[in-house]
Amino acid sequence: MSRFWSHLVSTLDPYVPGEQPRIQNLIKLNTNEHPYGPSPKVIAAIAQASDASLRLYPDPTSLALRQAIAQRESLDAEQVFVGNGSDEVLAHAFQALLKQERPLLFPDITYSFYPVYCGLYQIAHRTIALDAALAIRPEDYLHGDAGGIIFPNPNAPTGRGLALDAVERVVAGNPDVVVVIDEAYVDFGGQSATLLIDRYPNLLVVQTMSKSRSLAGLRVGFAMGHPDLIQGLDRVKNSFNSYPLDRLAQAGGVAAIEDEAYFQQTRHAVMQTRDGLVEGLGALGFDVLPSLANFVFASHPRRPAEEIAAALRERGVIVRHFRHPRISNYLRITVGTDQQCGQLVAACAEILA
Ligand code: PMP
């Protein structure tokens, strides 16, 4: 608290990101990073862009990157917005599109940045409880009382996904408000709503290069939707920071989109490792929710999750635990390499023995 803070700042309850440990050699399965590095073509493109041209500002519209994304998704560049990580894109969407008279709806268990943006931008909101199996029920979003709707698909931190027809019911059932689908994890087995964009002017799909393209450190996120929605985001962006993506991020982002083969190969490797991780945890008695993400959400009937997380940490493995009462007995475990997941399962076996 400081007497120099604005009233708003003193009311904020900021997001706390997962730990980025300073100790080396930990098995880091706590922030859903990709276990394999980015495409070598991305590294080469960034190296190539690292020259004297860095004295110049980057393209404020990130046109080449928007075109690359648009081409891959069969959209126009006017239907694509890019930002400094999807967190920034989401923040702009909250301010530009989701701040309305009626409350914004999102699940009670979801990405914990959503209520933080509501605090920052003073957005009225209401949470909708997931069902007993921790799944989103589309019918709960069809009462016609929303000022906007946002949820991740697959949801975080549960990893559970909704089929495209269920997402479409929510979008079609709320034609007068914006529905944002946060697809941070969609490339690990989910169905993307990008296919619906041309039919629903109220749909905004947000994706990131942090997860399936292994570029959390480059900070590239994007949104796709009707040009009117994109222009709304642009108005906020151009009232905030003209150059959210630097030259290296724009060059690396284009190369990441263009290396489709590497993308396919590495996302499938993660999905395959996930299957083994689910099996290994299941054999130890964990209840593991069906995951379409690059993490699993697991609880053990005999040992509190918080204790397991602490014991894992003593063994050099870090996973994420949330204090929210409904999920306080779950661990969110990022899918690492086969070897890392093997070590995690072995450490769990030791802890539970
Ligand atoms: N959405 C969800 C559901 C997430 O879990 C995350 C990662 N914390 C993000 C968006 C933001 O990712 P980034 O800013 O790295 O694109």
Coordinates of C-alpha atoms and ligand atoms in Angstrom, one line a residue:
M1 CA 0.0 0.0 0.0
S2 CA 1.3 3.5 -0.8
R3 CA -0.3 6.8 -0.7
F4 CA 1.0 7.4 -4.2
W5 CA -1.2 4.6 -5.7
S6 CA -4.4 5.4 -7.5
H7 CA -7.6 4.1 -5.9
L8 CA -7.9 1.5 -8.7
V9 CA -4.4 0.1 -8.1
S10 CA -5.1 -0.3 -4.4
T11 CA -8.1 -2.5 -5.2
L12 CA -6.3 -4.8 -7.7
D13 CA -5.8 -8.5 -6.9
P14 CA -3.1 -9.3 -9.5
Y15 CA -2.5 -12.6 -11.3
V16 CA 0.4 -14.7 -9.9
P17 CA 2.2 -16.6 -12.6
G18 CA 3.6 -20.1 -12.0
E19 CA 7.1 -20.1 -10.6
Q20 CA 10.1 -19.7 -12.9
P21 CA 12.7 -21.3 -10.6
R22 CA 16.2 -20.0 -10.4
I23 CA 17.6 -23.4 -9.4
Q24 CA 18.9 -25.4 -12.3
N25 CA 18.0 -29.0 -13.1
L26 CA 14.5 -29.0 -11.7
I27 CA 11.9 -31.0 -13.7
K28 CA 9.7 -28.1 -14.5
L29 CA 6.1 -29.3 -15.1
N30 CA 4.3 -26.3 -13.6
T31 CA 3.6 -23.7 -16.4
N32 CA 2.6 -25.7 -19.4
E33 CA 5.6 -24.9 -21.5
H34 CA 6.5 -27.2 -24.4
P35 CA 9.2 -29.8 -23.6
Y36 CA 10.8 -29.5 -27.0
G37 CA 12.4 -26.3 -28.3
P38 CA 10.9 -24.2 -31.1
S39 CA 11.4 -25.1 -34.7
P40 CA 15.1 -24.6 -35.8
K41 CA 13.7 -22.4 -38.5
V42 CA 12.3 -20.0 -35.9
I43 CA 15.8 -19.7 -34.3
A44 CA 17.3 -19.1 -37.7
A45 CA 14.7 -16.4 -38.6
I46 CA 15.3 -14.6 -35.3
A47 CA 19.0 -14.8 -35.8
Q48 CA 18.6 -13.3 -39.2
A49 CA 16.4 -10.5 -37.9
S50 CA 19.0 -9.7 -35.3
D51 CA 20.9 -7.1 -37.3
A52 CA 21.3 -3.3 -37.6
S53 CA 17.7 -3.0 -38.6
L54 CA 16.9 -3.3 -34.9
R55 CA 17.5 0.5 -34.7
L56 CA 14.2 0.8 -36.6
Y57 CA 10.8 0.4 -35.0
P58 CA 9.0 -2.8 -36.1
D59 CA 5.9 -2.9 -38.4
P60 CA 3.2 -1.6 -36.0
T61 CA 0.6 -3.7 -37.8
S62 CA 2.7 -7.0 -37.9
L63 CA 1.3 -7.5 -41.3
A64 CA 3.5 -10.3 -42.5
L65 CA 2.7 -12.3 -39.4
R66 CA -1.0 -11.6 -39.7
Q67 CA -0.9 -12.7 -43.3
A68 CA 0.9 -15.9 -42.4
I69 CA -1.7 -16.8 -39.8
A70 CA -4.6 -15.8 -42.1
Q71 CA -3.3 -17.9 -44.9
R72 CA -2.9 -21.0 -42.6
E73 CA -6.5 -20.5 -41.3
S74 CA -8.0 -19.6 -44.7
L75 CA -8.9 -16.1 -43.4
D76 CA -8.0 -12.5 -44.4
A77 CA -5.4 -10.5 -42.6
E78 CA -8.2 -8.1 -41.6
Q79 CA -9.6 -11.0 -39.5
V80 CA -6.4 -11.4 -37.5
F81 CA -5.0 -9.4 -34.6
V82 CA -1.7 -10.1 -32.9
G83 CA -0.4 -9.2 -29.5
N84 CA 2.4 -9.6 -27.0
G85 CA 1.3 -13.1 -25.9
S86 CA -2.3 -14.1 -25.8
D87 CA -2.6 -12.5 -22.3
E88 CA -2.3 -9.1 -24.0
V89 CA -4.8 -10.1 -26.7
L90 CA -7.2 -11.3 -24.0
A91 CA -6.7 -8.1 -22.0
H92 CA -7.6 -6.0 -25.1
A93 CA -10.6 -8.2 -25.7
F94 CA -11.9 -7.6 -22.2
Q95 CA -11.6 -3.9 -22.6
A96 CA -12.7 -3.6 -26.2
L97 CA -15.5 -6.2 -26.4
L98 CA -16.4 -7.8 -23.1
K99 CA -17.0 -4.7 -20.9
Q100 CA -20.7 -4.2 -21.2
E101 CA -23.7 -3.3 -19.1
R102 CA -24.7 -6.9 -18.5
P103 CA -22.2 -9.2 -16.7
L104 CA -19.5 -11.1 -18.5
L105 CA -19.9 -14.9 -17.9
F106 CA -17.1 -17.4 -17.4
P107 CA -16.7 -20.7 -15.6
D108 CA -16.0 -20.8 -11.8
I109 CA -13.0 -22.9 -12.5
T110 CA -11.0 -21.4 -15.4
Y111 CA -8.0 -19.3 -16.3
S112 CA -7.4 -17.2 -13.2
F113 CA -6.4 -14.2 -15.3
Y114 CA -10.1 -13.5 -16.3
P115 CA -11.2 -12.1 -12.9
V116 CA -8.0 -10.1 -12.8
Y117 CA -8.8 -8.3 -16.1
C118 CA -12.3 -7.7 -14.7
G119 CA -10.7 -6.0 -11.8
L120 CA -8.4 -3.9 -13.9
Y121 CA -11.0 -2.8 -16.4
Q122 CA -13.9 -2.7 -13.9
I123 CA -16.0 -5.3 -15.8
A124 CA -19.2 -6.7 -14.2
H125 CA -19.0 -10.5 -14.3
R126 CA -20.6 -13.7 -13.0
T127 CA -19.1 -17.1 -12.7
I128 CA -21.0 -20.2 -13.9
A129 CA -20.2 -23.4 -12.0
L130 CA -18.7 -26.3 -13.9
D131 CA -20.7 -29.5 -13.4
A132 CA -19.7 -32.2 -10.9
A133 CA -17.3 -33.7 -13.4
L134 CA -15.6 -30.3 -13.8
A135 CA -17.0 -29.9 -17.3
I136 CA -18.5 -26.8 -19.0
R137 CA -22.2 -27.2 -19.6
P138 CA -23.1 -25.2 -22.8
E139 CA -26.7 -24.9 -21.8
D140 CA -25.7 -22.8 -18.7
Y141 CA -24.6 -20.1 -21.2
L142 CA -27.9 -19.9 -23.1
H143 CA -30.1 -17.8 -20.8
G144 CA -29.8 -14.7 -22.8
D145 CA -28.6 -12.6 -19.8
A146 CA -24.9 -12.3 -20.7
G147 CA -23.0 -9.1 -21.6
G148 CA -20.3 -11.4 -23.0
I149 CA -18.9 -14.9 -22.6
I150 CA -15.4 -16.2 -22.4
F151 CA -14.0 -19.7 -21.7
P152 CA -10.9 -21.6 -22.7
N153 CA -11.4 -24.7 -24.9
P154 CA -9.9 -26.9 -23.7
N155 CA -10.6 -25.4 -20.3
A156 CA -7.7 -24.6 -17.9
P157 CA -6.7 -26.0 -15.5
T158 CA -9.0 -29.0 -16.1
G159 CA -7.9 -29.8 -19.6
R160 CA -11.4 -30.9 -20.5
G161 CA -12.5 -29.9 -24.0
L162 CA -15.9 -29.1 -25.6
A163 CA -16.8 -30.5 -29.0
L164 CA -17.2 -27.9 -31.8
D165 CA -21.0 -28.3 -31.9
A166 CA -21.2 -27.5 -28.2
V167 CA -19.1 -24.3 -28.7
E168 CA -21.3 -23.4 -31.7
R169 CA -24.5 -23.7 -29.6
V170 CA -23.1 -21.1 -27.2
V171 CA -22.0 -18.8 -30.0
A172 CA -25.2 -19.1 -32.0
G173 CA -27.3 -18.8 -28.8
N174 CA -25.8 -15.4 -27.9
P175 CA -25.8 -13.5 -31.2
D176 CA -25.9 -10.1 -29.6
V177 CA -22.8 -10.4 -27.4
V178 CA -19.2 -11.4 -28.1
V179 CA -18.2 -14.9 -27.3
V180 CA -14.4 -15.4 -26.8
I181 CA -13.0 -18.9 -27.1
D182 CA -9.5 -19.0 -25.6
E183 CA -7.8 -21.8 -27.5
A184 CA -4.4 -21.6 -25.8
Y185 CA -4.3 -25.4 -25.7
V186 CA -6.4 -26.4 -28.7
D187 CA -3.6 -27.9 -30.7
F188 CA -3.2 -30.9 -28.3
G189 CA -6.3 -32.6 -29.5
G190 CA -9.1 -30.0 -29.3
Q191 CA -11.4 -28.8 -32.1
S192 CA -10.8 -25.2 -33.0
A193 CA -13.7 -22.8 -33.4
T194 CA -11.9 -20.9 -36.2
L195 CA -14.1 -23.0 -38.6
L196 CA -17.1 -21.0 -37.4
I197 CA -15.6 -17.5 -37.8
D198 CA -17.1 -16.8 -41.2
R199 CA -20.6 -17.6 -40.0
Y200 CA -20.6 -15.8 -36.6
P201 CA -19.7 -12.1 -36.4
N202 CA -19.8 -12.4 -32.6
L203 CA -17.1 -15.0 -32.3
L204 CA -13.5 -14.2 -31.4
V205 CA -11.0 -17.1 -31.2
V206 CA -7.8 -16.4 -29.3
Q207 CA -4.7 -18.6 -29.7
T208 CA -1.0 -18.4 -28.7
M209 CA 2.4 -19.5 -29.9
S210 CA 3.5 -20.2 -26.2
K211 CA 2.2 -23.7 -26.0
S212 CA 2.0 -25.8 -29.2
R213 CA 4.7 -23.8 -31.0
S214 CA 7.1 -23.8 -28.0
L215 CA 7.5 -20.0 -28.0
A216 CA 6.4 -18.9 -24.5
G217 CA 9.6 -16.8 -24.3
L218 CA 8.9 -14.9 -27.5
R219 CA 5.4 -13.6 -26.5
V220 CA 3.2 -14.0 -29.5
G221 CA -0.6 -14.4 -29.3
F222 CA -3.3 -13.8 -31.8
A223 CA -7.1 -13.4 -32.2
M224 CA -9.2 -14.3 -35.2
G225 CA -12.7 -13.0 -35.9
H226 CA -14.9 -10.7 -37.8
P227 CA -13.0 -7.5 -39.0
D228 CA -15.3 -5.4 -36.8
L229 CA -14.1 -7.2 -33.7
I230 CA -10.5 -7.0 -34.9
Q231 CA -10.9 -3.2 -35.4
G232 CA -12.1 -2.9 -31.8
L233 CA -9.0 -4.7 -30.6
D234 CA -6.9 -2.4 -32.8
R235 CA -8.4 0.7 -31.3
V236 CA -7.4 -0.4 -27.8
K237 CA -4.0 -1.6 -29.0
N238 CA -3.4 1.8 -30.7
S239 CA -4.4 3.6 -27.6
F240 CA -1.9 1.5 -25.5
N241 CA 1.2 0.5 -27.4
S242 CA 1.8 0.9 -31.1
Y243 CA 4.6 -1.8 -31.2
P244 CA 3.6 -4.7 -29.0
L245 CA 5.5 -7.2 -31.2
D246 CA 9.2 -6.5 -31.7
R247 CA 11.1 -7.3 -34.9
L248 CA 12.4 -10.7 -33.6
A249 CA 8.9 -11.8 -32.5
Q250 CA 7.4 -10.9 -35.8
A251 CA 10.1 -12.8 -37.7
G252 CA 10.1 -15.8 -35.4
G253 CA 6.3 -15.9 -35.4
V254 CA 6.1 -16.1 -39.2
A255 CA 8.7 -18.9 -39.3
A256 CA 6.8 -20.8 -36.6
I257 CA 3.6 -20.7 -38.7
E258 CA 5.4 -21.7 -41.8
D259 CA 7.0 -24.8 -40.3
E260 CA 3.9 -26.9 -40.3
A261 CA 5.8 -30.2 -40.3
Y262 CA 7.7 -29.4 -37.1
F263 CA 4.5 -28.2 -35.5
Q264 CA 2.7 -31.4 -36.3
Q265 CA 5.5 -33.6 -35.2
T266 CA 6.1 -32.0 -31.8
R267 CA 2.4 -31.6 -30.9
H268 CA 1.8 -35.3 -31.6
A269 CA 4.9 -36.2 -29.5
V270 CA 3.3 -34.3 -26.6
M271 CA 0.0 -36.0 -27.1
Q272 CA 1.6 -39.4 -27.1
T273 CA 3.6 -38.7 -23.9
R274 CA 0.3 -37.5 -22.3
D275 CA -1.2 -40.9 -22.9
G276 CA 1.7 -42.6 -21.1
L277 CA 1.5 -40.0 -18.3
V278 CA -2.3 -40.6 -17.8
E279 CA -1.6 -44.4 -17.7
G280 CA 1.3 -44.1 -15.2
L281 CA -0.7 -41.8 -12.8
G282 CA -3.8 -44.0 -13.2
A283 CA -1.8 -47.1 -12.1
L284 CA -0.8 -45.2 -8.9
G285 CA -4.5 -44.6 -8.1
F286 CA -4.7 -41.0 -9.3
D287 CA -8.0 -39.8 -10.8
V288 CA -7.0 -38.0 -14.0
L289 CA -9.5 -35.9 -15.9
P290 CA -9.6 -36.6 -19.6
S291 CA -7.2 -34.0 -21.1
L292 CA -7.1 -32.4 -24.5
A293 CA -4.3 -30.1 -23.4
N294 CA -0.5 -30.3 -22.8
F295 CA -1.2 -30.9 -19.1
V296 CA -3.2 -33.2 -17.0
F297 CA -5.3 -32.5 -13.9
A298 CA -5.1 -35.2 -11.3
S299 CA -6.1 -35.9 -7.7
H300 CA -5.3 -38.8 -5.4
P301 CA -7.9 -40.2 -3.1
R302 CA -5.4 -40.9 -0.3
R303 CA -3.0 -38.0 -0.2
P304 CA -3.8 -34.2 -0.3
A305 CA -2.6 -32.6 -3.5
E306 CA -0.7 -29.9 -1.7
E307 CA 1.3 -32.5 0.2
I308 CA 2.2 -34.4 -3.0
A309 CA 3.3 -31.1 -4.6
A310 CA 5.5 -30.3 -1.7
A311 CA 7.0 -33.8 -1.7
L312 CA 7.6 -33.7 -5.5
R313 CA 9.4 -30.4 -5.0
E314 CA 11.7 -32.0 -2.5
R315 CA 12.5 -34.5 -5.2
G316 CA 13.2 -31.8 -7.8
V317 CA 9.9 -31.9 -9.7
I318 CA 7.6 -28.9 -9.7
V319 CA 3.9 -29.0 -10.6
R320 CA 1.1 -26.5 -10.1
H321 CA -1.4 -26.5 -7.2
F322 CA -4.3 -24.1 -7.0
R323 CA -6.0 -23.1 -3.7
H324 CA -9.5 -22.7 -5.1
P325 CA -11.7 -24.8 -2.8
R326 CA -13.3 -26.9 -5.6
I327 CA -9.9 -27.9 -7.0
S328 CA -7.6 -27.7 -4.0
N329 CA -7.1 -31.5 -4.1
Y330 CA -5.9 -31.5 -7.7
L331 CA -2.4 -31.1 -9.3
R332 CA -1.9 -29.6 -12.7
I333 CA 1.0 -31.4 -14.3
T334 CA 2.5 -30.3 -17.6
V335 CA 3.3 -33.0 -20.1
G336 CA 7.1 -32.9 -20.4
T337 CA 9.3 -35.4 -22.3
D338 CA 8.8 -39.1 -21.8
Q339 CA 11.8 -39.1 -19.5
Q340 CA 10.5 -36.2 -17.4
C341 CA 7.1 -37.8 -17.1
G342 CA 8.7 -41.1 -16.2
Q343 CA 10.6 -39.3 -13.4
L344 CA 7.5 -37.6 -12.2
V345 CA 5.6 -40.9 -12.0
A346 CA 8.5 -42.6 -10.2
A347 CA 8.6 -39.8 -7.7
C348 CA 4.8 -40.1 -7.1
A349 CA 5.2 -43.8 -6.6
E350 CA 7.9 -43.2 -3.9
I351 CA 5.7 -40.5 -2.2
L352 CA 2.6 -42.7 -2.1
A353 CA 4.5 -45.9 -1.0
Ligands
PMP1 N1 -5.0 -18.6 -21.9 C1 -4.9 -19.6 -21.1 C2 -6.1 -20.5 -20.8 C3 -3.6 -19.9 -20.5 O1 -3.5 -20.9 -19.6 C4 -2.5 -19.0 -20.8 C5 -1.2 -19.3 -20.2 N2 -1.0 -18.9 -18.9 C6 -2.8 -18.0 -21.6 C7 -4.0 -17.8 -22.2 C8 -1.7 -16.9 -21.9 O2 -0.6 -17.4 -22.6 P1 0.4 -16.5 -23.4 O3 0.2 -15.1 -22.8 O4 1.7 -17.0 -23.1 O5 0.0 -16.5 -24.8

